[in-house]
Coordinates of C-alpha atoms in Angstrom, one line a residue:
X22 CA -26.8 111.6 -152.5
X23 CA -25.6 114.6 -155.6
X24 CA -27.6 117.8 -154.9
X25 CA -29.9 117.8 -158.0
X26 CA -29.5 120.9 -160.2
X27 CA -32.9 123.1 -159.9
X28 CA -33.7 125.4 -163.2
X29 CA -36.6 128.4 -163.6
X30 CA -39.0 127.5 -166.6
X31 CA -41.8 129.9 -165.3
X32 CA -42.6 132.9 -164.0
X33 CA -45.5 135.2 -163.5
X34 CA -46.5 138.5 -162.0
X35 CA -49.1 141.2 -160.8
X36 CA -47.8 143.7 -159.2
X37 CA -48.8 147.8 -158.7
X38 CA -47.0 147.8 -162.2
X39 CA -49.8 145.8 -163.6
X40 CA -49.9 142.2 -164.7
X41 CA -48.4 140.0 -166.6
X42 CA -44.5 139.5 -166.8
X43 CA -43.1 141.3 -169.4
X44 CA -46.0 144.4 -168.9
X45 CA -44.2 145.0 -166.0
X46 CA -40.6 144.5 -167.1
X47 CA -40.7 147.2 -169.6
X48 CA -42.7 149.8 -167.3
X49 CA -40.1 149.2 -164.8
X50 CA -36.7 149.7 -167.2
X51 CA -38.8 152.5 -168.2
X52 CA -38.4 154.0 -164.6
X53 CA -42.3 153.7 -164.3
X54 CA -44.0 154.1 -161.0
X55 CA -46.7 152.3 -159.7
X56 CA -47.4 153.4 -156.7
X57 CA -50.2 156.4 -156.2
X58 CA -52.9 157.2 -153.5
X59 CA -54.3 155.0 -152.1
X60 CA -57.9 153.4 -154.0
X61 CA -60.9 152.1 -152.3
X62 CA -60.7 152.9 -149.0
X63 CA -61.1 156.5 -146.8
X64 CA -57.2 157.4 -145.6
X65 CA -58.7 161.0 -144.2
X66 CA -57.2 159.5 -140.4
X67 CA -53.8 157.0 -141.5
X68 CA -50.8 159.0 -141.8
X69 CA -49.8 157.2 -144.7
X70 CA -52.6 157.7 -147.8
X71 CA -50.1 156.2 -151.3
X72 CA -49.2 152.6 -151.9
X73 CA -48.9 150.6 -155.0
X74 CA -51.7 148.5 -155.5
X75 CA -52.2 146.2 -159.0
X76 CA -53.8 148.1 -161.6
X77 CA -57.7 147.4 -162.7
X78 CA -57.8 146.4 -166.5
X79 CA -57.9 144.0 -169.2
X80 CA -55.4 141.5 -169.1
X81 CA -54.2 143.3 -172.8
X82 CA -53.9 146.7 -171.1
X83 CA -51.4 144.9 -168.1
X84 CA -54.5 145.5 -165.7
X85 CA -56.3 142.3 -163.1
X86 CA -59.7 142.2 -163.9
X87 CA -60.5 139.0 -161.9
X88 CA -63.4 137.1 -164.1
X89 CA -60.8 136.9 -166.5
X90 CA -58.3 134.9 -163.8
X91 CA -61.7 133.4 -161.3
X92 CA -65.2 131.8 -161.8
X93 CA -67.0 135.0 -160.2
X94 CA -69.2 132.4 -157.5
X95 CA -65.0 131.8 -156.6
X96 CA -64.1 135.1 -155.9
X97 CA -66.4 135.9 -152.3
X98 CA -64.8 132.4 -151.5
X99 CA -61.3 133.6 -151.1
X100 CA -59.1 136.4 -149.9
X101 CA -57.4 139.1 -152.3
X102 CA -54.3 137.7 -151.9
X103 CA -55.4 134.2 -152.9
X104 CA -56.8 136.4 -155.5
X105 CA -53.5 137.6 -156.7
X106 CA -51.4 134.4 -156.0
X107 CA -54.0 132.2 -158.0
X108 CA -53.4 134.6 -161.1
X109 CA -49.2 134.8 -161.3
X110 CA -49.2 131.2 -160.3
X111 CA -51.2 130.2 -163.3
X112 CA -49.5 132.4 -165.5
X113 CA -45.9 130.7 -164.7
X114 CA -47.7 127.1 -165.0
X115 CA -48.9 128.2 -168.4
X116 CA -45.3 130.2 -169.0
X117 CA -43.8 126.8 -168.0
X118 CA -45.9 124.7 -170.8
X119 CA -45.7 121.7 -167.7
X120 CA -48.7 119.9 -167.8
X121 CA -48.6 116.0 -166.2
X122 CA -49.4 113.5 -168.3
X123 CA -49.3 110.6 -165.3
X124 CA -50.2 110.2 -161.5
X125 CA -46.6 109.9 -161.4
X126 CA -45.5 113.2 -162.4
X127 CA -48.9 114.9 -161.0
X128 CA -47.8 113.7 -157.3
X129 CA -43.9 114.8 -158.4
X130 CA -45.7 118.4 -158.8
X131 CA -45.5 120.5 -155.7
X132 CA -46.5 124.2 -154.2
X133 CA -44.9 126.5 -152.5
X134 CA -46.5 129.7 -152.3
X135 CA -45.9 132.3 -148.8
X136 CA -47.3 134.9 -147.5
X137 CA -46.0 137.4 -144.9
X138 CA -49.6 138.2 -143.5
X139 CA -52.4 136.7 -145.2
X140 CA -55.9 136.9 -145.6
X141 CA -55.3 140.7 -143.7
X142 CA -58.8 142.2 -144.9
X143 CA -61.0 139.0 -144.9
X144 CA -60.1 138.9 -140.7
X145 CA -60.9 142.3 -140.4
X146 CA -63.7 142.3 -142.2
X147 CA -64.8 139.1 -139.8
X148 CA -64.4 141.0 -137.0
X149 CA -66.1 144.1 -137.6
X150 CA -68.9 142.1 -138.2
X151 CA -68.4 139.4 -135.1
X152 CA -68.5 143.1 -133.2
X153 CA -71.3 144.6 -134.8
X154 CA -73.6 141.5 -133.6
X155 CA -73.8 139.8 -136.9
X156 CA -71.4 136.8 -136.5
X157 CA -73.7 134.8 -137.6
X158 CA -74.1 135.9 -140.9
X159 CA -70.1 135.4 -141.3
X160 CA -69.2 133.6 -144.5
X161 CA -68.7 129.3 -143.8
X162 CA -65.3 130.1 -146.3
X163 CA -64.3 133.0 -143.6
X164 CA -61.7 130.8 -142.8
X165 CA -60.7 129.4 -145.8
X166 CA -60.3 132.8 -147.1
X167 CA -57.4 133.9 -144.7
X168 CA -55.6 130.9 -144.1
X169 CA -51.9 131.7 -145.6
X170 CA -51.1 128.2 -147.0
X171 CA -54.3 128.1 -148.8
X172 CA -53.0 129.8 -152.0
X173 CA -50.9 126.3 -152.4
X174 CA -54.2 124.7 -151.8
X175 CA -55.8 126.7 -154.5
X176 CA -53.2 126.5 -156.7
X177 CA -52.8 122.7 -156.7
X178 CA -56.6 121.6 -156.9
X179 CA -56.9 124.3 -160.2
X180 CA -54.3 122.0 -161.7
X181 CA -54.0 118.7 -159.6
X182 CA -50.8 118.8 -158.2
X183 CA -50.3 116.4 -156.0
X184 CA -46.8 116.6 -155.2
X185 CA -45.4 118.5 -151.2
X186 CA -47.9 121.2 -150.6
X187 CA -46.3 123.8 -148.5
X188 CA -46.8 127.6 -147.6
X189 CA -44.1 130.2 -145.7
X190 CA -44.3 132.6 -143.4
X191 CA -41.5 134.6 -142.9
X192 CA -42.6 138.4 -143.1
X193 CA -41.0 139.8 -145.8
X194 CA -38.5 137.3 -146.2
X195 CA -40.7 134.6 -147.2
X196 CA -41.4 134.7 -151.2
X197 CA -37.5 133.7 -151.7
X198 CA -37.4 131.2 -148.4
X199 CA -40.3 130.0 -150.7
X200 CA -38.3 129.9 -154.1
X201 CA -35.1 128.6 -151.8
X202 CA -36.9 126.1 -149.3
X203 CA -39.3 124.5 -152.8
X204 CA -35.5 124.4 -155.0
X205 CA -33.9 122.3 -152.0
X206 CA -37.2 120.0 -151.7
X207 CA -36.1 119.4 -155.9
X208 CA -32.4 119.1 -155.0
X209 CA -33.7 116.5 -152.5
X210 CA -35.3 114.3 -155.0
X211 CA -39.0 115.6 -152.9
X212 CA -40.4 116.5 -156.4
X213 CA -39.3 117.2 -160.0
X214 CA -41.2 120.5 -160.1
X215 CA -42.3 123.2 -158.0
X216 CA -44.3 126.0 -158.2
X217 CA -43.1 128.6 -155.6
X218 CA -43.2 132.1 -154.1
X219 CA -45.3 134.5 -152.5
X220 CA -48.7 136.8 -151.8
X221 CA -49.6 139.4 -150.3
X222 CA -53.0 142.1 -149.8
X223 CA -52.4 144.6 -146.7
X224 CA -53.4 147.6 -148.8
X225 CA -55.9 148.0 -147.1
X226 CA -57.7 150.0 -143.9
X227 CA -56.1 147.2 -141.0
X228 CA -52.7 146.9 -142.9
X229 CA -52.0 150.4 -143.6
X230 CA -53.1 151.8 -140.1
X231 CA -51.2 148.5 -138.6
X232 CA -47.8 150.0 -140.1
X233 CA -49.0 153.5 -139.3
X234 CA -48.7 152.9 -135.5
X235 CA -45.4 151.2 -136.2
X236 CA -44.4 154.4 -137.9
X237 CA -43.2 152.3 -140.5
X238 CA -44.6 153.9 -143.6
X239 CA -43.6 157.1 -145.3
X240 CA -46.0 160.0 -144.7
X241 CA -44.3 163.1 -146.6
X242 CA -45.0 162.0 -149.8
X243 CA -48.5 162.0 -150.0
X244 CA -49.1 164.9 -152.5
X245 CA -46.2 162.9 -154.9
X246 CA -46.8 159.6 -154.7
X247 CA -44.3 158.6 -157.1
X248 CA -41.3 160.2 -154.8
X249 CA -42.3 158.2 -152.0
X250 CA -40.4 154.8 -151.6
X251 CA -36.4 156.3 -152.0
X252 CA -33.6 153.7 -150.9
X253 CA -31.1 155.4 -149.9
X254 CA -31.6 159.1 -150.5
X255 CA -31.4 161.9 -147.4
X256 CA -35.3 162.5 -148.1
X257 CA -36.6 158.8 -147.1
X258 CA -39.1 157.9 -144.4
X259 CA -40.3 155.2 -144.7
X260 CA -41.8 152.0 -146.9
X261 CA -44.8 152.0 -149.8
X262 CA -46.9 149.8 -149.2
X263 CA -47.4 147.4 -152.1
X264 CA -49.5 144.3 -153.1
X265 CA -49.5 141.3 -155.9
X266 CA -47.5 138.8 -155.9
X267 CA -44.6 136.7 -157.9
X268 CA -43.7 132.7 -159.0
X269 CA -41.8 130.9 -160.8
X270 CA -41.9 127.2 -162.1
X271 CA -38.9 125.4 -160.4
X272 CA -37.8 122.3 -162.6
X273 CA -34.6 119.9 -161.7
X274 CA -32.3 120.7 -164.4
X275 CA -32.5 117.7 -166.3
X276 CA -36.3 117.5 -166.8
X277 CA -37.0 120.4 -168.1
X278 CA -34.4 119.7 -170.6
X279 CA -35.4 116.5 -171.5
X280 CA -39.3 118.3 -172.6
X281 CA -37.4 121.2 -174.2
X282 CA -38.4 123.7 -171.9
X283 CA -36.7 127.3 -171.6
X284 CA -34.9 127.9 -168.4
X285 CA -34.5 131.9 -167.3
X286 CA -31.9 130.8 -165.4
X287 CA -30.5 128.5 -162.2
X288 CA -30.5 128.3 -158.3
X289 CA -27.3 128.0 -157.3
X290 CA -27.3 129.3 -154.0
X291 CA -30.0 130.4 -151.1
X292 CA -29.2 131.5 -147.7
X293 CA -30.4 131.9 -144.5
X294 CA -30.0 133.5 -141.3
X295 CA -31.7 134.9 -137.8
X296 CA -30.5 138.2 -136.7
X297 CA -31.6 137.7 -132.9
X298 CA -32.1 140.7 -131.7
X299 CA -35.0 142.7 -132.0
X300 CA -37.9 142.1 -133.8
X301 CA -38.1 145.0 -135.7
X302 CA -34.6 146.2 -136.0
X303 CA -31.9 144.5 -137.8
X304 CA -28.5 144.0 -135.7
X305 CA -25.4 146.9 -136.6
X306 CA -23.6 146.2 -139.3
X307 CA -26.9 144.0 -140.4
X308 CA -24.8 141.0 -139.3
X309 CA -27.4 138.7 -140.1
X310 CA -27.7 139.9 -144.1
X311 CA -23.8 139.5 -144.1
X312 CA -24.3 135.2 -143.4
X313 CA -27.0 134.9 -145.2
X314 CA -24.7 136.3 -148.2
X315 CA -22.1 134.7 -147.2
X316 CA -24.5 131.2 -146.9
X317 CA -25.3 131.8 -150.3
X318 CA -22.1 132.7 -151.9
X319 CA -21.1 129.5 -149.9
X320 CA -24.0 127.1 -151.8
X321 CA -22.8 128.5 -155.0
X322 CA -19.4 127.8 -155.0
X323 CA -18.6 131.8 -156.4
X324 CA -17.0 134.5 -154.8
X325 CA -18.5 138.3 -155.0
X326 CA -16.8 138.9 -158.3
X327 CA -19.4 136.6 -160.1
X328 CA -21.9 138.1 -159.2
X329 CA -23.2 141.0 -161.2
X330 CA -26.0 142.3 -160.4
X331 CA -27.9 142.4 -156.2
X332 CA -31.4 143.8 -156.1
X333 CA -31.5 144.6 -152.7
X334 CA -33.8 144.2 -149.7
X335 CA -34.1 147.9 -150.0
X336 CA -37.2 149.5 -148.2
X337 CA -36.8 153.3 -147.8
X338 CA -36.2 152.8 -144.6
X339 CA -33.5 155.3 -143.0
X340 CA -32.1 152.7 -140.5
X341 CA -32.4 149.2 -142.8
X342 CA -31.1 150.9 -146.4
X343 CA -27.3 151.4 -144.9
X344 CA -27.2 149.0 -143.0
X345 CA -27.6 146.6 -146.5
X346 CA -25.3 148.3 -147.8
X347 CA -22.7 148.2 -145.2
X348 CA -23.3 143.9 -145.6
X349 CA -22.8 144.3 -149.0
X350 CA -19.7 146.6 -148.7
X351 CA -18.4 144.6 -146.5
X352 CA -18.9 141.0 -148.1
X353 CA -18.1 142.2 -151.8
X354 CA -15.1 144.5 -151.1
X355 CA -12.9 145.0 -153.8
X356 CA -16.3 143.8 -156.5
X357 CA -18.0 146.4 -154.9
X358 CA -16.3 148.6 -157.9
X359 CA -17.7 146.2 -160.6
X360 CA -21.6 145.0 -158.9
X361 CA -24.2 146.9 -159.8
X362 CA -26.8 147.0 -156.5
X363 CA -30.8 148.3 -157.0
X364 CA -34.1 148.4 -155.1
X365 CA -36.7 147.6 -157.4
X366 CA -38.6 148.7 -154.5
X367 CA -38.6 152.3 -155.2
X368 CA -40.8 151.5 -158.2
X369 CA -43.3 149.0 -156.2
X370 CA -42.8 150.0 -153.1
X371 CA -42.7 147.4 -151.1
X372 CA -44.6 143.7 -151.2
X373 CA -43.9 141.9 -148.2
X374 CA -44.4 138.3 -148.8
X375 CA -44.6 139.0 -151.9
X376 CA -41.7 140.9 -152.2
X377 CA -38.5 137.9 -153.0
X378 CA -40.8 136.3 -155.9
X379 CA -41.3 139.4 -157.7
X380 CA -37.5 140.7 -157.2
X381 CA -36.4 137.1 -158.2
X382 CA -38.5 137.2 -161.1
X383 CA -37.0 140.8 -161.7
X384 CA -33.6 139.0 -161.3
X385 CA -33.8 136.7 -164.0
X386 CA -35.0 139.0 -165.6
X387 CA -31.7 141.3 -166.1
X388 CA -30.0 138.2 -166.0
X389 CA -31.9 137.4 -169.5
X390 CA -31.6 141.0 -170.7
X391 CA -28.5 142.1 -169.5
X392 CA -30.3 145.2 -167.8
X393 CA -29.8 146.2 -164.7
X394 CA -33.1 147.6 -163.4
X395 CA -33.2 151.6 -162.3
X396 CA -33.4 152.9 -158.4
X397 CA -35.7 155.6 -158.1
X398 CA -36.0 158.7 -156.4
X399 CA -31.9 158.0 -155.6
X400 CA -31.8 161.6 -155.7
X401 CA -29.3 162.7 -152.5
X402 CA -27.8 159.5 -151.3
X403 CA -27.8 159.4 -147.4
X404 CA -23.9 158.1 -147.8
X405 CA -21.0 157.2 -150.8
X406 CA -20.6 154.3 -151.4
X407 CA -18.4 152.5 -154.4
X408 CA -21.3 150.3 -154.9
X409 CA -23.6 151.7 -158.4
X410 CA -27.2 151.9 -156.9
X411 CA -28.4 152.3 -160.9
X412 CA -30.5 156.0 -159.5
X413 CA -32.9 156.9 -162.3
X414 CA -32.4 154.5 -165.1
X415 CA -31.2 151.6 -166.0
X416 CA -28.0 150.0 -166.7
X417 CA -27.4 147.9 -170.0
X418 CA -24.4 145.5 -169.0
X419 CA -23.4 141.9 -169.0
X420 CA -25.0 140.1 -166.2
X421 CA -24.4 136.4 -165.9
X422 CA -25.6 136.2 -162.1
X423 CA -27.5 138.1 -159.2
X424 CA -28.4 137.5 -156.0
X425 CA -31.5 139.0 -154.2
X426 CA -31.7 140.0 -150.4
X427 CA -34.8 139.8 -148.2
X428 CA -35.3 140.4 -144.5
X429 CA -38.6 139.9 -142.3
X430 CA -39.4 141.4 -138.6
X431 CA -38.2 139.3 -136.2
X432 CA -34.7 139.2 -137.7
X433 CA -34.8 136.7 -140.4
X434 CA -33.2 136.6 -143.6
X435 CA -32.6 135.4 -146.5
X436 CA -30.5 135.7 -149.8
X437 CA -30.7 133.8 -153.3
X438 CA -28.4 133.8 -156.5
X439 CA -29.2 133.0 -160.1
X440 CA -26.9 132.0 -162.5
X441 CA -27.9 132.0 -166.7
X442 CA -27.1 128.1 -168.4

């Protein structure tokens, strides 16, 4: 059976730069940062005091007012990662214009939205209640509020989508895996439309404390938060936690054409690999990343010179950034001189399970508008490279194809390629 073509027809986002694709994209291209001092809980005992948090405000302001998205009576039945899923998922579905009107169409429309950690804040608050002898006061919605697949569950229930209902959990590679795996379901004929992406809500006391304990977070820029995420810069000292969700609507190409849907781009390549090396550190030379990217190119039938933009995993960690750069240079060879590569985590922080989905959206918009978003805070590169890392300011350039990388704890790697249609 010939593989069917898959295109992106809808997008939605909630991230530290705001809510709404166009609002977020304008701020990103303008070089603005969504990282600030942590709000909402006490950080006096925590070494890291900054994060990227979804800003409050109305839709009109590009902020998040949950009352505009989710009935008040339902909000307490869900962890925040599900809130973010519904906010971004609703945008994506509405943007796509897809409204299945027959049972057959509903059964051919599925959802695959993952999370790296899921309802961490809900679990933390529940554990505190139990430890204080208040177990009988736990909400009956405690378990379904925390389960990772309930993001997909709630979105499918809201719209009546009865196709594949799935969730991906691969740490920081979740978003790319969700989009890539959902695209394959369409390619193989298991669905005609899939709503796919990732969501995360780990900016909570336990989440920050846990990553501080593993010495993964930046602690040297607490007084200047916007400078904290600085991929490839000599002064980087760890990643900055972010939160939010990115969701796309994937659709079989002919299905999209028949209904006159707008198309942001086509999913043409998807590669996966495992390091089999260490639970948190990438292998020397980031060999796993190299194989994931090479596999994505092979799947796409493309050469490295066909790619004009790479959205790097680029978390702002001393080890990971340069190893990813090594892998991209090795794969691209002479084409390293013509490709642009940036890390948008410099503006929004690291959204863990949502990162790959948010960055996929940025990659699609880079193609649409012919502009590579900037890498903020790249003041003193830790090493030189032929690859243009788009320091400080966005760059206008034709982009016909973009590759986006995401790598996760446990040595899981994912790369996805989008091409203009």
